[in-house]
mmCIF file of C-alpha atoms in Angstrom:
data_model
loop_
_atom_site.group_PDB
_atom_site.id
_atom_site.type_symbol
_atom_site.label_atom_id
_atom_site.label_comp_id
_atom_site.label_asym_id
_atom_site.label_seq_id
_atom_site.Cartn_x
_atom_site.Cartn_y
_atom_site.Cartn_z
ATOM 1 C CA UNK A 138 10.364 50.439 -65.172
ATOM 2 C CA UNK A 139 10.399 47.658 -62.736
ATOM 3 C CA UNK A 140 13.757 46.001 -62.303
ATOM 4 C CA UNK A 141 15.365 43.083 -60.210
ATOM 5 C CA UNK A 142 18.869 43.314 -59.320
ATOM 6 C CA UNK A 143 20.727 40.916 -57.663
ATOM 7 C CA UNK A 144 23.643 41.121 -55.925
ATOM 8 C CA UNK A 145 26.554 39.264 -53.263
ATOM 9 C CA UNK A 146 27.730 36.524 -55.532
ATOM 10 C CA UNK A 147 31.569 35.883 -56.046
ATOM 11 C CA UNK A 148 34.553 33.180 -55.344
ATOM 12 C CA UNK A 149 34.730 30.832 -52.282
ATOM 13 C CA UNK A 150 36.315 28.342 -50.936
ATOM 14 C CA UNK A 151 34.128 25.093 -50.089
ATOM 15 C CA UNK A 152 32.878 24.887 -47.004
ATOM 16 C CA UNK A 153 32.386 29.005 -47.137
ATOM 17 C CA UNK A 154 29.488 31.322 -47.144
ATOM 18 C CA UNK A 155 27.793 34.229 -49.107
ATOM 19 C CA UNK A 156 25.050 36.292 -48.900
ATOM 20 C CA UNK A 157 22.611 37.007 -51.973
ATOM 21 C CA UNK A 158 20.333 40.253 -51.984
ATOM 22 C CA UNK A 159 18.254 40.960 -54.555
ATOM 23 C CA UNK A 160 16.222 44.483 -54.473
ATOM 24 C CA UNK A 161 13.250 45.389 -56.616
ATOM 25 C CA UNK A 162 12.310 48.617 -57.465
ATOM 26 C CA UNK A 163 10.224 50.592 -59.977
ATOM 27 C CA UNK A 164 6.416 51.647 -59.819
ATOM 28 C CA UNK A 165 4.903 48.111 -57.679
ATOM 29 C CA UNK A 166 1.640 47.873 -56.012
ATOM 30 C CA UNK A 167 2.849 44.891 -53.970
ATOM 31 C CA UNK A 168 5.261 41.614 -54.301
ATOM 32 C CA UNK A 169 3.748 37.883 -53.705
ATOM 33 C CA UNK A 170 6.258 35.234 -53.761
ATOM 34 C CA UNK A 171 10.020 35.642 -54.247
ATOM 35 C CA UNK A 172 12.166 33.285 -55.658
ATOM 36 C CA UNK A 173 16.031 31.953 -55.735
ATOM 37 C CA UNK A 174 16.836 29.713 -59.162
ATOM 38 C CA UNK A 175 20.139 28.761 -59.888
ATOM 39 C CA UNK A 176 21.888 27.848 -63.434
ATOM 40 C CA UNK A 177 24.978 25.465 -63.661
ATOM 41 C CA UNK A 178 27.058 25.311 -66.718
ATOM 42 C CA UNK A 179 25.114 23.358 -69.183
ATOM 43 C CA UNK A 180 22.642 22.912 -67.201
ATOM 44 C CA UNK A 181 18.831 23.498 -66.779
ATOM 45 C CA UNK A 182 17.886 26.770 -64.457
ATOM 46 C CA UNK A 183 16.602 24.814 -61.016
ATOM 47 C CA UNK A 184 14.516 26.614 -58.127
ATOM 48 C CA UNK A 185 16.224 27.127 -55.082
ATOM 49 C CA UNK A 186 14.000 28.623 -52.454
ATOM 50 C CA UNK A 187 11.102 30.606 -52.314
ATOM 51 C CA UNK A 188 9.759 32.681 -49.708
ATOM 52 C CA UNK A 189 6.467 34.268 -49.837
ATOM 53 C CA UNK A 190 4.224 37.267 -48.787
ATOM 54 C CA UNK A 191 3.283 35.528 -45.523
ATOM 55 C CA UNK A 192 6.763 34.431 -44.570
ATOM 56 C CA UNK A 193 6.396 31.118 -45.444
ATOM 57 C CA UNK A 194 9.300 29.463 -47.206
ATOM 58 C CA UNK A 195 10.519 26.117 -49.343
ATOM 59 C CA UNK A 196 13.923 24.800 -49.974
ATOM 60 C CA UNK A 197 15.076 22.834 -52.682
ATOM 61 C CA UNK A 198 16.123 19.140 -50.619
ATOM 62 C CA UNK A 199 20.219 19.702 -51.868
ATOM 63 C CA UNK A 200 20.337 23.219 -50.034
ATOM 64 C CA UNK A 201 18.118 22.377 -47.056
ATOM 65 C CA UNK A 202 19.983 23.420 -43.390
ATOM 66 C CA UNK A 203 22.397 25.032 -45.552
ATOM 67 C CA UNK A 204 20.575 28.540 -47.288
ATOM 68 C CA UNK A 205 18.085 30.667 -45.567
ATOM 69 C CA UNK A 206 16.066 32.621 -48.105
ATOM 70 C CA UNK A 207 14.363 35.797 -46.006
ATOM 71 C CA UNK A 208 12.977 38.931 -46.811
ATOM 72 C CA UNK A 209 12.547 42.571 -45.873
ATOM 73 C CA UNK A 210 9.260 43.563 -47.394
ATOM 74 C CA UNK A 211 9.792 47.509 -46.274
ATOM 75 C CA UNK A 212 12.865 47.577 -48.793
ATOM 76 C CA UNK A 213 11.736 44.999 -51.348
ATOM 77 C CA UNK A 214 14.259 42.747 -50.824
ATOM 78 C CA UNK A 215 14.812 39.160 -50.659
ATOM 79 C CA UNK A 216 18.319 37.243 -49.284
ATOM 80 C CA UNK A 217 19.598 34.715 -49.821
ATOM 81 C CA UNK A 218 22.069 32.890 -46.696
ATOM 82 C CA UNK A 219 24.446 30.810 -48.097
ATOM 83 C CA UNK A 220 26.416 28.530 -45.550
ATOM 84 C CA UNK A 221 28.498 25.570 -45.891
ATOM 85 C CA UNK A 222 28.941 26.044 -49.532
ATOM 86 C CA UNK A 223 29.799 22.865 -51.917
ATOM 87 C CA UNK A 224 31.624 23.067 -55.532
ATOM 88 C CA UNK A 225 28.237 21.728 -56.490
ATOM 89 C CA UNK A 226 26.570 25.243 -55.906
ATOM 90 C CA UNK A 227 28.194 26.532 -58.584
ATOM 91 C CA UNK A 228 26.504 28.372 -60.904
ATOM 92 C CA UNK A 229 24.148 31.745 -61.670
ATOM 93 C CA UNK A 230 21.951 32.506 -59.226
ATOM 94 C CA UNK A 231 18.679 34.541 -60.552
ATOM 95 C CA UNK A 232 16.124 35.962 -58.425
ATOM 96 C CA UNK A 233 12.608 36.132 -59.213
ATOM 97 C CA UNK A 234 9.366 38.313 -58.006
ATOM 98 C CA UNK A 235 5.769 37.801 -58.697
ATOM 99 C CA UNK A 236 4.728 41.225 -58.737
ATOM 100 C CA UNK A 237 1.373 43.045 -58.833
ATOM 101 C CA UNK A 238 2.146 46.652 -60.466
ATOM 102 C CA UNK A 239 -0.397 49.989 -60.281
ATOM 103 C CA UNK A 240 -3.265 49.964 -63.514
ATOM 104 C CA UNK A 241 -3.020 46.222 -63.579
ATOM 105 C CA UNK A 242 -3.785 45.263 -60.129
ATOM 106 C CA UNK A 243 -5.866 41.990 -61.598
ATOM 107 C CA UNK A 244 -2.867 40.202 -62.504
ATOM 108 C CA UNK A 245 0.434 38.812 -61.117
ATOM 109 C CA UNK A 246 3.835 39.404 -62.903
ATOM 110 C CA UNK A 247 6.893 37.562 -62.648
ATOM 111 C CA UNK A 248 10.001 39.241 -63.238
ATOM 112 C CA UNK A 249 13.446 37.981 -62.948
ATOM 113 C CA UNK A 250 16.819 39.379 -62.213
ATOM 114 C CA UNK A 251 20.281 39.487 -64.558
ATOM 115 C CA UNK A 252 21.891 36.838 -61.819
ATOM 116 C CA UNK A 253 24.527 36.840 -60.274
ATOM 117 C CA UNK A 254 27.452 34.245 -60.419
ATOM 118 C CA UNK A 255 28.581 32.035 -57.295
ATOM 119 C CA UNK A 256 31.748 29.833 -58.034
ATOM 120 C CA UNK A 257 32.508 27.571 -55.235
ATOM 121 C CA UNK A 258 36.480 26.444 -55.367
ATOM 122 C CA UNK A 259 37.426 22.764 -54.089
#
């Protein structure tokens, strides 16, 4: 059973900083791309950042010099830096793997965590 738990969310104050992890484990052959979303109340679920197998990441433009997403591909983990945090970063933050898992190596899988709330505090 392949799972993807997140964890490191919590309170803040604005202006503070957290740190997401997110570990994946279960029977998997290897992990592509991994992925930071976020969900605001009442609002729809919005990508983040996204790192992938190569190291190569993407930031959405409202988080940009603020989060670092990195990755340790020995633990199959991703992070998730948080700095300088706003009351507009509110929300549940979900992380998502494209996995490839043993007997069906001819397909990618995406999987997604149970999130994990951040609540920045004016």
């Amino acid at each position: 059973q392949v799972q993807l738990v997140e964890s490191g969310g919590g309170l803040v104050q604005a202006g503070g900083s957290l740190r997401l992890s997110c570990a994946a484990s279960g029977s998997i052959l290897s992990i592509n791309a991994m992925d930071w979303y976020r969900q605001a109340s009442g609002k729809q679920r919005e990508s983040v950042a996204r790192i992938t197998s190569g190291g190569s990441t993407r930031y959405a433009d409202s988080v940009k010099g603020r989060f670092t997403i990195s990755r340790d591909s020995a633990k199959n983990t991703v992070y998730l830096q948080m700095n300088g945090l706003k009351p507009e970063d509110t929300g549940v933050y979900y992380c998502n793997a494209d996995l490839v898992l043993p007997g069906a190596s001819w397909k990618v899988q995406r999987y997604w965590g149970q999130g994990t709330q951040v609540t920045v505090s004016s």
